[in-house]
Short mmCIF file of C-alpha atoms and ligand atoms in Angstrom, two decimals:
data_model
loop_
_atom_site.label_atom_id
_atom_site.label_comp_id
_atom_site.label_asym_id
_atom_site.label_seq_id
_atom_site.Cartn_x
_atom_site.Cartn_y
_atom_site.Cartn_z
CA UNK N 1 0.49 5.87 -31.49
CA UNK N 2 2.68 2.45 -31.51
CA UNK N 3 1.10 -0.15 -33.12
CA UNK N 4 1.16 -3.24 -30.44
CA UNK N 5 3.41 -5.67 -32.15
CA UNK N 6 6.06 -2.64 -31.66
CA UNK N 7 5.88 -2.35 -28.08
CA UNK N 8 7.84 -4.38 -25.53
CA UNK N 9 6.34 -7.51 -24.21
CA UNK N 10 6.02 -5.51 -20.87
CA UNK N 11 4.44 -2.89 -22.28
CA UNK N 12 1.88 -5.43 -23.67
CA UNK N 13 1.52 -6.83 -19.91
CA UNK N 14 0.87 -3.47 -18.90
CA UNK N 15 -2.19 -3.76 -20.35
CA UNK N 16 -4.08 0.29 -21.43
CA UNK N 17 -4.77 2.71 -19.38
CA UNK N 18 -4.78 2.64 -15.75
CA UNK N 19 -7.50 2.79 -13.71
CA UNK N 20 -6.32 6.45 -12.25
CA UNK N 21 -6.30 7.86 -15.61
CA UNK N 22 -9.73 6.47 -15.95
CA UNK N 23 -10.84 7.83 -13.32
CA UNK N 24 -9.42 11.08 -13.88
CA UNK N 25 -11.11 11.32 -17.41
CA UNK N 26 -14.51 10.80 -15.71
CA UNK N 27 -14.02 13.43 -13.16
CA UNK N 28 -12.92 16.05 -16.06
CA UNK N 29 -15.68 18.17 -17.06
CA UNK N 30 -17.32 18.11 -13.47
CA UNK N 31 -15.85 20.04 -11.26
CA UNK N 32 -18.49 19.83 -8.45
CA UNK N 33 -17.68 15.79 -8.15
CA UNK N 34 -16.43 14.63 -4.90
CA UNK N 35 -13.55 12.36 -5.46
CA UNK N 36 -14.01 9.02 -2.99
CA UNK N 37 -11.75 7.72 -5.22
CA UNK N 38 -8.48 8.42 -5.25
CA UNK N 39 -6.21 7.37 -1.94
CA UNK N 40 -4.26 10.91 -1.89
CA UNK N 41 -3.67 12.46 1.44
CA UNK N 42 -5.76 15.16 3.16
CA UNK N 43 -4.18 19.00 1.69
CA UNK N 44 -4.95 20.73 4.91
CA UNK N 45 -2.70 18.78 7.38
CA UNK N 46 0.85 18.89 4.89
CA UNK N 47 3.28 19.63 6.73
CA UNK N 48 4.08 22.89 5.58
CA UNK N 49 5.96 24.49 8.78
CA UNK N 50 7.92 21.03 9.62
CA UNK N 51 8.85 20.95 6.21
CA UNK N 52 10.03 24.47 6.05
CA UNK N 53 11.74 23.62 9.40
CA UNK N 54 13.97 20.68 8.23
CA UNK N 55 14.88 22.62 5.08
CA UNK N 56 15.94 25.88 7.02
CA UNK N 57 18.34 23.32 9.36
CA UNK N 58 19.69 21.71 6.03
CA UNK N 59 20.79 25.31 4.53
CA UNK N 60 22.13 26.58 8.07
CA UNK N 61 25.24 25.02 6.68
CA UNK N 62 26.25 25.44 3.29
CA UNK N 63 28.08 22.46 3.05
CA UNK N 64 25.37 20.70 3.83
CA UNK N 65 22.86 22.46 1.56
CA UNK N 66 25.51 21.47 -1.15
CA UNK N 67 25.99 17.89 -0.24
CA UNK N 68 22.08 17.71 -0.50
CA UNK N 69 21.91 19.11 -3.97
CA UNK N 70 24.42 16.64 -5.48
CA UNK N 71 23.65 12.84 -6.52
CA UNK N 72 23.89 10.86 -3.47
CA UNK N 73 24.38 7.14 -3.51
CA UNK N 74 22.48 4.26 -4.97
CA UNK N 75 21.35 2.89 -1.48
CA UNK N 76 20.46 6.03 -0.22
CA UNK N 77 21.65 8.75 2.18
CA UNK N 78 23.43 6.15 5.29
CA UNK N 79 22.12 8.92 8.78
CA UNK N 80 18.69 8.40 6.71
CA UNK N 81 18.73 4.27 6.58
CA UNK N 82 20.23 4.82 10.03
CA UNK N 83 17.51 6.22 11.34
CA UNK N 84 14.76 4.39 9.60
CA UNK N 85 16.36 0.69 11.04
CA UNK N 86 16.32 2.42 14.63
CA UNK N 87 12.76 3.57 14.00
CA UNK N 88 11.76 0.43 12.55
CA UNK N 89 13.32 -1.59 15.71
CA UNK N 90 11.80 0.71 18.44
CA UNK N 91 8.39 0.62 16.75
CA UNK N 92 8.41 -3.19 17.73
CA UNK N 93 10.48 -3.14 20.90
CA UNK N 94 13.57 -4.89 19.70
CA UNK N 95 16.88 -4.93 21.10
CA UNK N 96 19.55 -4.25 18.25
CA UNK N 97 20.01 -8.10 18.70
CA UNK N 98 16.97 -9.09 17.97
CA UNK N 99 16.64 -6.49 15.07
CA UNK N 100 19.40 -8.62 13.44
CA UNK N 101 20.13 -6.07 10.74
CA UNK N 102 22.31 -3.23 9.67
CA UNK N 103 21.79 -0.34 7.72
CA UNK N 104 23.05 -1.27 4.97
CA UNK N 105 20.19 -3.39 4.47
CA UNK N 106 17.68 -0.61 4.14
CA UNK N 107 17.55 1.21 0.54
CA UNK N 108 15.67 4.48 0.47
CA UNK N 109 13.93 4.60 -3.05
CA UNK N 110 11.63 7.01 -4.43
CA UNK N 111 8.43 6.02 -2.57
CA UNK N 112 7.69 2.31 -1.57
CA UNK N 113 6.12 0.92 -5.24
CA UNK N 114 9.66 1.82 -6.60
CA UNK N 115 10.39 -0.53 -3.39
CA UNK N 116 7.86 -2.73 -4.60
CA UNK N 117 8.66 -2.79 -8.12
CA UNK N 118 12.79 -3.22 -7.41
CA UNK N 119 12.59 -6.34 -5.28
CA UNK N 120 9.68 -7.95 -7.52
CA UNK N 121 11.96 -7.55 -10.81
CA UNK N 122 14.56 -9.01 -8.49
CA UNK N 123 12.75 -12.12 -7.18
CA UNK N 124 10.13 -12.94 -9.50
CA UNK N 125 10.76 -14.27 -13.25
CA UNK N 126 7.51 -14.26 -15.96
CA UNK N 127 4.95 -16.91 -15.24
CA UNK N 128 6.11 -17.12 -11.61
CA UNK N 129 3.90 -17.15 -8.56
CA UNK N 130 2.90 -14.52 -6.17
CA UNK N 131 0.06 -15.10 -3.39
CA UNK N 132 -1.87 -11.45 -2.86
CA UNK N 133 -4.90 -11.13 -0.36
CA UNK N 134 -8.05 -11.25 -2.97
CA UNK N 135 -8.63 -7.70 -2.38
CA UNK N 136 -5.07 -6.38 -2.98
CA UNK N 137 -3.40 -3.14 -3.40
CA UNK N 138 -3.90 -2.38 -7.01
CA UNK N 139 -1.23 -0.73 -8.27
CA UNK N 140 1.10 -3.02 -7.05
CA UNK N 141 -1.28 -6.05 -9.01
CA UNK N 142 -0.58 -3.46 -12.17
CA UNK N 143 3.18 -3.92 -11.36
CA UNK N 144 2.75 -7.64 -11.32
CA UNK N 145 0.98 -7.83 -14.87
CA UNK N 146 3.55 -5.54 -15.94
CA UNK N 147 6.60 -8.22 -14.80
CA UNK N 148 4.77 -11.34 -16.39
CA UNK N 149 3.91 -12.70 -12.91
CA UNK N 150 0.88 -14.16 -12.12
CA UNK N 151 -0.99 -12.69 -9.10
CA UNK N 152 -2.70 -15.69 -7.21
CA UNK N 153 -5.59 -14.15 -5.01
CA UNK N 154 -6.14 -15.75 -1.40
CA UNK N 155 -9.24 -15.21 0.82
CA UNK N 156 -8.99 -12.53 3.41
CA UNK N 157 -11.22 -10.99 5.94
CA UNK N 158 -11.38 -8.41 8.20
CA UNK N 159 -8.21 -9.36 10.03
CA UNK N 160 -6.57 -9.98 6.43
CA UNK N 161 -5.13 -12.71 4.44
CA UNK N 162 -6.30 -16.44 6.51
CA UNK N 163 -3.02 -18.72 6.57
CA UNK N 164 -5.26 -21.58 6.49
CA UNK N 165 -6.21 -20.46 2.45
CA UNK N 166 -2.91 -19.57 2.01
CA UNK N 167 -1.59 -23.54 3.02
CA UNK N 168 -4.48 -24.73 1.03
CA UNK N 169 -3.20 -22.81 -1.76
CA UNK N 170 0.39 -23.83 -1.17
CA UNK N 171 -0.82 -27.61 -1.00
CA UNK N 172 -2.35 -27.18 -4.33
CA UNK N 173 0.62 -25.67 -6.31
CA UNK N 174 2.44 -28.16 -4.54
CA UNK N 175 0.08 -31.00 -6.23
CA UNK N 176 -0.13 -29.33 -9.39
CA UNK N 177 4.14 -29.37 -8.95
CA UNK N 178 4.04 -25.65 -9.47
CA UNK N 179 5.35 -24.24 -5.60
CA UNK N 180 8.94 -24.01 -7.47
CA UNK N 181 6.88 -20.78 -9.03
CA UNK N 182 6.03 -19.86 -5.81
CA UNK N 183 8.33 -17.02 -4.58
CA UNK N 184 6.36 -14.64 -2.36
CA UNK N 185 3.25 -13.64 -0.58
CA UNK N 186 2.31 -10.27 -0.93
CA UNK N 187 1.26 -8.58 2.33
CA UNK N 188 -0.40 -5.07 3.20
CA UNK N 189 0.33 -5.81 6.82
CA UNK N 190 -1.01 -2.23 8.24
CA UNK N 191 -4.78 -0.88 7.27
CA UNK N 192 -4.35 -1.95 4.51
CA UNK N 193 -5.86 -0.99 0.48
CA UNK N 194 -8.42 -1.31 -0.08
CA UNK N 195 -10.03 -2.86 2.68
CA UNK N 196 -8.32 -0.77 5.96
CA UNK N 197 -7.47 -4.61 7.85
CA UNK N 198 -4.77 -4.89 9.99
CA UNK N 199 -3.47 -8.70 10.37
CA UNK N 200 -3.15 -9.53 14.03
CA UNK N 201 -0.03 -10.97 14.98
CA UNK N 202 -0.80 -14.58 15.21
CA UNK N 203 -1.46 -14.75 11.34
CA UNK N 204 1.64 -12.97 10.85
CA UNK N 205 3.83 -15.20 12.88
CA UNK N 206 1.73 -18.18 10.89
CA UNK N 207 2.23 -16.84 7.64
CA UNK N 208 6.14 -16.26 8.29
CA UNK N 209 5.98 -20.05 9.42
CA UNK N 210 4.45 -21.39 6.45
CA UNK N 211 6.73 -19.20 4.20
CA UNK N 212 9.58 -21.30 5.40
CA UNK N 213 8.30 -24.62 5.88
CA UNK N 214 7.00 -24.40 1.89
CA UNK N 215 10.32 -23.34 0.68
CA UNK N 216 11.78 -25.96 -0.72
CA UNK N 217 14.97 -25.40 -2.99
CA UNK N 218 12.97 -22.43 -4.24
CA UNK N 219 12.81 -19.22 -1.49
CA UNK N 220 9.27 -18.17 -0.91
CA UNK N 221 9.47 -14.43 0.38
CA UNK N 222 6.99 -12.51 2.42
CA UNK N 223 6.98 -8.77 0.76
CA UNK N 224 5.17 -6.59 3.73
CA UNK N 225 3.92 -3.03 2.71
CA UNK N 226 4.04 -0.82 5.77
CA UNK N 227 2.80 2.15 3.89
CA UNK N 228 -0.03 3.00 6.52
CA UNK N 229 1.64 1.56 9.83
CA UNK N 230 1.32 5.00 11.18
CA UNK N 231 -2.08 5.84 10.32
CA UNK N 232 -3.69 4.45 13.55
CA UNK N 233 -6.33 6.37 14.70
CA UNK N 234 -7.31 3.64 17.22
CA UNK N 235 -6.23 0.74 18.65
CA UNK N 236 -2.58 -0.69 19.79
CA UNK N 237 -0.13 -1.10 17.11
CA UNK N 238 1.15 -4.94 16.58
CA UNK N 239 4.31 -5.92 15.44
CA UNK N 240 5.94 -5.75 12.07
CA UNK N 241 5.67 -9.54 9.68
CA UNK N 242 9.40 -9.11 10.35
CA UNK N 243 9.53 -8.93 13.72
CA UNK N 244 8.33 -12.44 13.83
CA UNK N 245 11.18 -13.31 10.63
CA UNK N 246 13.57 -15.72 13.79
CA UNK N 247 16.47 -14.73 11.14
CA UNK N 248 15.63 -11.25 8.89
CA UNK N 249 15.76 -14.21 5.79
CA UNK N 250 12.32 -14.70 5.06
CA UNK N 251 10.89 -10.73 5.03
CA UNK N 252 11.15 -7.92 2.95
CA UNK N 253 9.61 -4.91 4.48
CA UNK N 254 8.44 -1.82 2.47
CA UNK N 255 7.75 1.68 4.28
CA UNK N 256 7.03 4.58 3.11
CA UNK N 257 6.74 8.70 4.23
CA UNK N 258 4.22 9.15 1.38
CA UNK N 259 0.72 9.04 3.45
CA UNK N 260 2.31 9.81 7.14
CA UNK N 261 4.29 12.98 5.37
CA UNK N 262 4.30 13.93 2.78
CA UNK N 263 3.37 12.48 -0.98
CA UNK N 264 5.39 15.32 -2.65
CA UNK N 265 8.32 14.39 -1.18
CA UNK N 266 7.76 10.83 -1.88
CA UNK N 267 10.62 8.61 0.20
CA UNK N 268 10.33 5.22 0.63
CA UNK N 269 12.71 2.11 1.60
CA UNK N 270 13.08 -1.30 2.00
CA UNK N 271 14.32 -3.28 5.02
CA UNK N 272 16.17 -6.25 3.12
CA UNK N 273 17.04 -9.63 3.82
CA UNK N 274 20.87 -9.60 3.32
CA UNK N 275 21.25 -11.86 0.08
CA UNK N 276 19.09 -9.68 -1.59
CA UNK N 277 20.90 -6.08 -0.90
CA UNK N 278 23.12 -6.52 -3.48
CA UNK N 279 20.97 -8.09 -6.54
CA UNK N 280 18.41 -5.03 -5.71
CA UNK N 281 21.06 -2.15 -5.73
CA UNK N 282 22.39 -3.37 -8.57
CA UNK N 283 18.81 -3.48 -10.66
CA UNK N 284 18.65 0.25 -9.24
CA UNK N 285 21.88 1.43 -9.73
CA UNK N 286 21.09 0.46 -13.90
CA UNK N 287 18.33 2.33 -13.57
CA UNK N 288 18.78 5.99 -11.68
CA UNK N 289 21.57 4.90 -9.42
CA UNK N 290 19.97 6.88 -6.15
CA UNK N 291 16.83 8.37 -5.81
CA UNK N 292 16.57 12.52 -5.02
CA UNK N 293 19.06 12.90 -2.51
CA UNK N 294 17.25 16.52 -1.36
CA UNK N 295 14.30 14.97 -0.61
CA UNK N 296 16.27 12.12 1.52
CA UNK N 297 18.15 14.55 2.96
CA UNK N 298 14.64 16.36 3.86
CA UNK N 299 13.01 13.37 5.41
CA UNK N 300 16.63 12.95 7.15
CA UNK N 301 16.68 16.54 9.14
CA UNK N 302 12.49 16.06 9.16
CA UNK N 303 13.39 12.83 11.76
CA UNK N 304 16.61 14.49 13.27
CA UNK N 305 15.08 17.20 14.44
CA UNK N 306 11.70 15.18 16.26
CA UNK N 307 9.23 16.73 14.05
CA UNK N 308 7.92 13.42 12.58
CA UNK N 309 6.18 12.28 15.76
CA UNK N 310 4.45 15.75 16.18
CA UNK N 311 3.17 15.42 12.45
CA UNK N 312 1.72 12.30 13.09
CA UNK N 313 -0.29 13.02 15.66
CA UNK N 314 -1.58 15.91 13.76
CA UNK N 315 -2.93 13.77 10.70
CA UNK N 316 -4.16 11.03 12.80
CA UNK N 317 -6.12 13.66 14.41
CA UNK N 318 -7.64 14.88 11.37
CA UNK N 319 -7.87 11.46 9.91
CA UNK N 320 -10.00 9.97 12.89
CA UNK N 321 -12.64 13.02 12.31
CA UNK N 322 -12.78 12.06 8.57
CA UNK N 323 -13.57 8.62 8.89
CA UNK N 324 -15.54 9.17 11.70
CA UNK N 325 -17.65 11.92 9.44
CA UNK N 326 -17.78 8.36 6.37
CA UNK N 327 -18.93 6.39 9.04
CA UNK N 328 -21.63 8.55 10.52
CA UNK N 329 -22.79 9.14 6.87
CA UNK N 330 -22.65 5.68 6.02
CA UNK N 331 -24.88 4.30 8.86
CA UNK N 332 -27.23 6.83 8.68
CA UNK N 333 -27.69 7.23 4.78
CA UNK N 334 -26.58 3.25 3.61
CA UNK N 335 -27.02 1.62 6.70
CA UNK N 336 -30.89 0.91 6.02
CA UNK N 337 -30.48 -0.28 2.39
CA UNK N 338 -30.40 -3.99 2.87
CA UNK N 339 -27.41 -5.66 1.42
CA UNK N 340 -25.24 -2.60 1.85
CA UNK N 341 -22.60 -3.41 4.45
CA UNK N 342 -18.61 -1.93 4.85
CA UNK N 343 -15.78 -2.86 7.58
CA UNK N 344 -15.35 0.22 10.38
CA UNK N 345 -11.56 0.79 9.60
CA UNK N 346 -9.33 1.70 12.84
CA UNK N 347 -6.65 3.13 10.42
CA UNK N 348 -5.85 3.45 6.65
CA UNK N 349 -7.33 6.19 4.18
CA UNK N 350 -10.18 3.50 2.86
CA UNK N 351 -13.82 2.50 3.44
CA UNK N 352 -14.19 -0.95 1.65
CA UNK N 353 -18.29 -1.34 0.84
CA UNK N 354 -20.20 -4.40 -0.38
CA UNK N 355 -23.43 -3.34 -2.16
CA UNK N 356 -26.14 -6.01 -2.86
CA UNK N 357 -25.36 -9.16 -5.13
CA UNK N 358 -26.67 -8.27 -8.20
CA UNK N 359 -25.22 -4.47 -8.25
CA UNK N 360 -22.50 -3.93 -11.01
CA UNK N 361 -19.95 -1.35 -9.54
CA UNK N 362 -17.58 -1.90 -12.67
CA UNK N 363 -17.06 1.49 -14.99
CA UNK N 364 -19.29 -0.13 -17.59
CA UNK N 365 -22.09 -0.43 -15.01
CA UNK N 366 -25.32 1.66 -14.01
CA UNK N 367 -24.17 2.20 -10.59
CA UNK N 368 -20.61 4.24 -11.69
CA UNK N 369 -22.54 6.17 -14.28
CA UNK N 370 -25.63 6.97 -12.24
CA UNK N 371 -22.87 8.17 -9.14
CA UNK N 372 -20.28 10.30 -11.38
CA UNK N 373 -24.16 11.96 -12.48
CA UNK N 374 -25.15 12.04 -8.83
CA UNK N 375 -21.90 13.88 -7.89
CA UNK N 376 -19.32 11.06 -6.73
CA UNK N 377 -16.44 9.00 -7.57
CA UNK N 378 -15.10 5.64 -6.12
CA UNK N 379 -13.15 3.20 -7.13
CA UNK N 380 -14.79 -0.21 -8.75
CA UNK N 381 -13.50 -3.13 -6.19
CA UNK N 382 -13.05 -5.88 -8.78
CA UNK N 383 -9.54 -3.36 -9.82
CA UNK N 384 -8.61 -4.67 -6.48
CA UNK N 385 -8.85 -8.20 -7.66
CA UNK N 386 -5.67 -10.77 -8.47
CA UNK N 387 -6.40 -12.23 -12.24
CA UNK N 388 -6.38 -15.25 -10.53
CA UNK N 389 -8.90 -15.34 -8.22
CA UNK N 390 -10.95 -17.76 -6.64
CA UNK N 391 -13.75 -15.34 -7.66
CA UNK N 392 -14.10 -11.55 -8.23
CA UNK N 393 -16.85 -10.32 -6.93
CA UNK N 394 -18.64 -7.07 -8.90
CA UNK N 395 -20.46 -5.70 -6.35
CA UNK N 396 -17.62 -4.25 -3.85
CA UNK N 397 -16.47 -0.26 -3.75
CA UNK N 398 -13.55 0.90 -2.06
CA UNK N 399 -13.85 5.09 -0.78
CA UNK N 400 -11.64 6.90 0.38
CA UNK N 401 -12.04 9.71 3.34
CA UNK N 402 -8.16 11.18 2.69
CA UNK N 403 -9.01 14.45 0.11
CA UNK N 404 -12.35 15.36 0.68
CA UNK N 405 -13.46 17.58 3.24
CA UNK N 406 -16.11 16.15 6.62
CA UNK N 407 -18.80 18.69 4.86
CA UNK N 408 -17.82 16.92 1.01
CA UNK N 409 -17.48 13.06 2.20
CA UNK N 410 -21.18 13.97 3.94
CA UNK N 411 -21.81 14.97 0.16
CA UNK N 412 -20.25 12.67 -1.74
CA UNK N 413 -21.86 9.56 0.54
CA UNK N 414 -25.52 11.25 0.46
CA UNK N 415 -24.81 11.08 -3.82
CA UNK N 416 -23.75 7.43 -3.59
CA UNK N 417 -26.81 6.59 -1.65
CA UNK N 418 -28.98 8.24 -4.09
CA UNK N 419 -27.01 6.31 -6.84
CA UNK N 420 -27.34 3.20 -4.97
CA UNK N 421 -31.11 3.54 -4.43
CA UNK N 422 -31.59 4.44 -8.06
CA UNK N 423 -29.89 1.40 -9.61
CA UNK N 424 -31.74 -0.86 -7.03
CA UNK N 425 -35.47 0.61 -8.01
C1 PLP Z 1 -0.71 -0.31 -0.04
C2 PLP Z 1 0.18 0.73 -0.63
N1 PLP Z 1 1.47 0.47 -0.74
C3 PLP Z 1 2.32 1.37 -1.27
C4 PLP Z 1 1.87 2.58 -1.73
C5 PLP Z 1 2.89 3.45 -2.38
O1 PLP Z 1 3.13 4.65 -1.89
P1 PLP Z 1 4.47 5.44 -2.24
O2 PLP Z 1 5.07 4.85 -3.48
O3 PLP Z 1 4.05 6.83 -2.45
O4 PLP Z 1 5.35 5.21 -1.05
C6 PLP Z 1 0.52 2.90 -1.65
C7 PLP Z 1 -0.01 4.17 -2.19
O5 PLP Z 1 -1.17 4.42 -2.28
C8 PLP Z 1 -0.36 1.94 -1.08
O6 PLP Z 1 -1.67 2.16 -0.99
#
């Protein structure tokens, strides 16, 4: 075991264990547990046949099949980032003018945090600035520590981060003469994690706005995560943060096949503003110079072939009777405990819950003890918190309806109301 003076400062940043590993030890040794914690995606809808469809097209022809089993290049496989920029533009009606961007601004990586992690490395230095919604993503605040930077949390609500917090906050680094440190504003734009809020597009087009009128000499970047744009179970889809970008400068856009595919196979990209394409190929190509070419070229015949759409309507299918099945559960069982109140999410894999004031969700507390003995697992919603935070509050859980089966989220939610009502006797 390495003493700590002979790890990396990094490592240092990175702090112990995560919270998934912590997790993961709790849930060892009780098999019968239902897991709200973790955000994996529902086992029953993978997509086994269009899978095993897109691979039987890529070995029909052997040069092919070979092409896919050799290194491919750092930015990714080019008919792949083709397609993803012509998805990305149709998604928000574009013209190719208005798109205003080529494919070799998209880099495929290994999932979206390798995305994440690339362009952060790339843009932020130690002690800079990043705003994040205050509840955030948390792996991607784990990421942050990790680089030095300092995660600033701004209030959100159900429609997301509010642009009037984030000027305030602006206005105040700007007073304290700290917006030089300022270099982006982190964004889960679609359902997001934990909370399951889509921003509606007048924030978005504000917070573009006020990304551009605050930078001054320094660049302050919007970094959108589309990881869950297409799990919409109701509602109209809005347009993409950089759909409202006037010139593709301002926005870097993360997507991912992860929670609409398949984890497994783990693809991601980045849509890039153009000054930054070649800073973040070159921080990748040091480190694996490409990401799995078979699995790009997977995702590749997967879209070629039309069997993305198909899928999707498939898992939002199954998604809408999960969440549905948390939601029934949750009225009925929590919704006459007084102080126990959630957001109804129209999308996303999440259920974000506030319990009464005084309740202590941490994994120190009698509420996480008293629910991994009742039979359940969620995750602690001050994890979700940015270090520096107005104010992190203890008593919020975030569940998650993507793993468990209708008949074990009814389970799991009747053993977190029992939990619940034990720790408030
Ligand atoms: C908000 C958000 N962004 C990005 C990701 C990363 O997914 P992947 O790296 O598998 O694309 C996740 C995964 O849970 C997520 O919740």
């Amino acid at each position: 075991m390495a003493d700590q003076g002979d790890l990396s400062q990094r490592a240092r940043w990175a702090g112990g264990e995560t919270l998934v590993s912590l997790l993961m030890a709790r849930a060892l040794g009780n098999p019968e547990l239902v897991s709200l914690a973790v955000g994996f995606t529902d086992q029953q809808t993978l997509p086994v046949g269009p899978a095993r469809a897109a691979f039987e097209a890529i070995w029909s022809d052997p040069a092919r099949a070979r092409a896919a089993l050799q290194y491919g290049t750092t930015a990714g496989y080019l008919p792949l980032r083709k397609i993803l920029l012509e998805r990305m533009r149709a998604a928000d009606g574009l013209t190719v003018k208005q798109m205003r961007a080529t494919p070799e601004q998209i880099v495929v990586t290994a999932g979206s945090n390798e995305l994440l992690f690339l362009v952060s490395d790339t843009i932020l230095d130690p002690d800079d600035i990043i705003l994040c919604a205050a509840p955030s993503y948390y792996v991607y605040l784990g990421t942050l520590a990790n680089l030095g930077v300092r995660a600033v949390g701004v209030d959100a609500d159900e429609h997301g981060m509010v642009p009037e917090a984030v000027e305030q906050e602006l206005i105040r680094l700007r007073d304290d003469e700290q917006l030089h440190r300022l270099k982006a504003i982190y964004v889960v734009s679609y359902y997001d994690n934990p909370c399951s809020v889509t921003m509606p597009a007048e924030r978005r087009a504000a917070l573009v706005d006020l990304a551009r009128r605050y930078s001054d000499g320094n660049r302050i970047r919007i970094i959108e995560d589309a990881a869950y744009r297409d799990l919409r179970y109701w509602g109209e889809d809005v347009p993409s943060m950089r759909s409202f970008d006037p010139d593709g400068t301002t926005v870097i856009t993360a997507g991912s096949f992860s929670k609409s595919f398949s984890p497994g196979v783990r693809v991601g990209w980045g849509l890039l503003p153009p000054d930054l394409v070649g800073p973040v190929l070159s921080l990748k190509g040091n480190i694996d110079f490409g990401s799995p070419n078979f699995n790009q070229y997977l995702m590749w015949s997967v879209l070629e072939q039309s069997l993305f759409d198909e899928h999707i309507e498939a898992i939002q299918a199954g998604y809408r009777v999960k969440v549905a099945a948390m939601l029934d559960a949750a009225d009925e069982l929590l919704g006459p405990i007084e102080g126990v109140e959630w957001i109804r999410p129209t999308g996303g894999l999440y259920v974000w819950m506030r319990l009464p004031e005084h309740v202590d969700t941490g994994l120190a507390g009698a509420l996480f003890e008293r629910s991994v003995a009742e039979g359940v697992l969620y995750v602690p919603g001050e994890y979700c918190y940015p270090s520096e935070s107005r104010r992190i509050p203890k008593n919020m859980i975030r569940l998650s309806f993507g793993v468990p089966s209708c008949e074990d989220i009814r389970r799991g939610m009747e053993a977190l109301a029992r939990a619940i009502r034990h720790v408030l006797d």
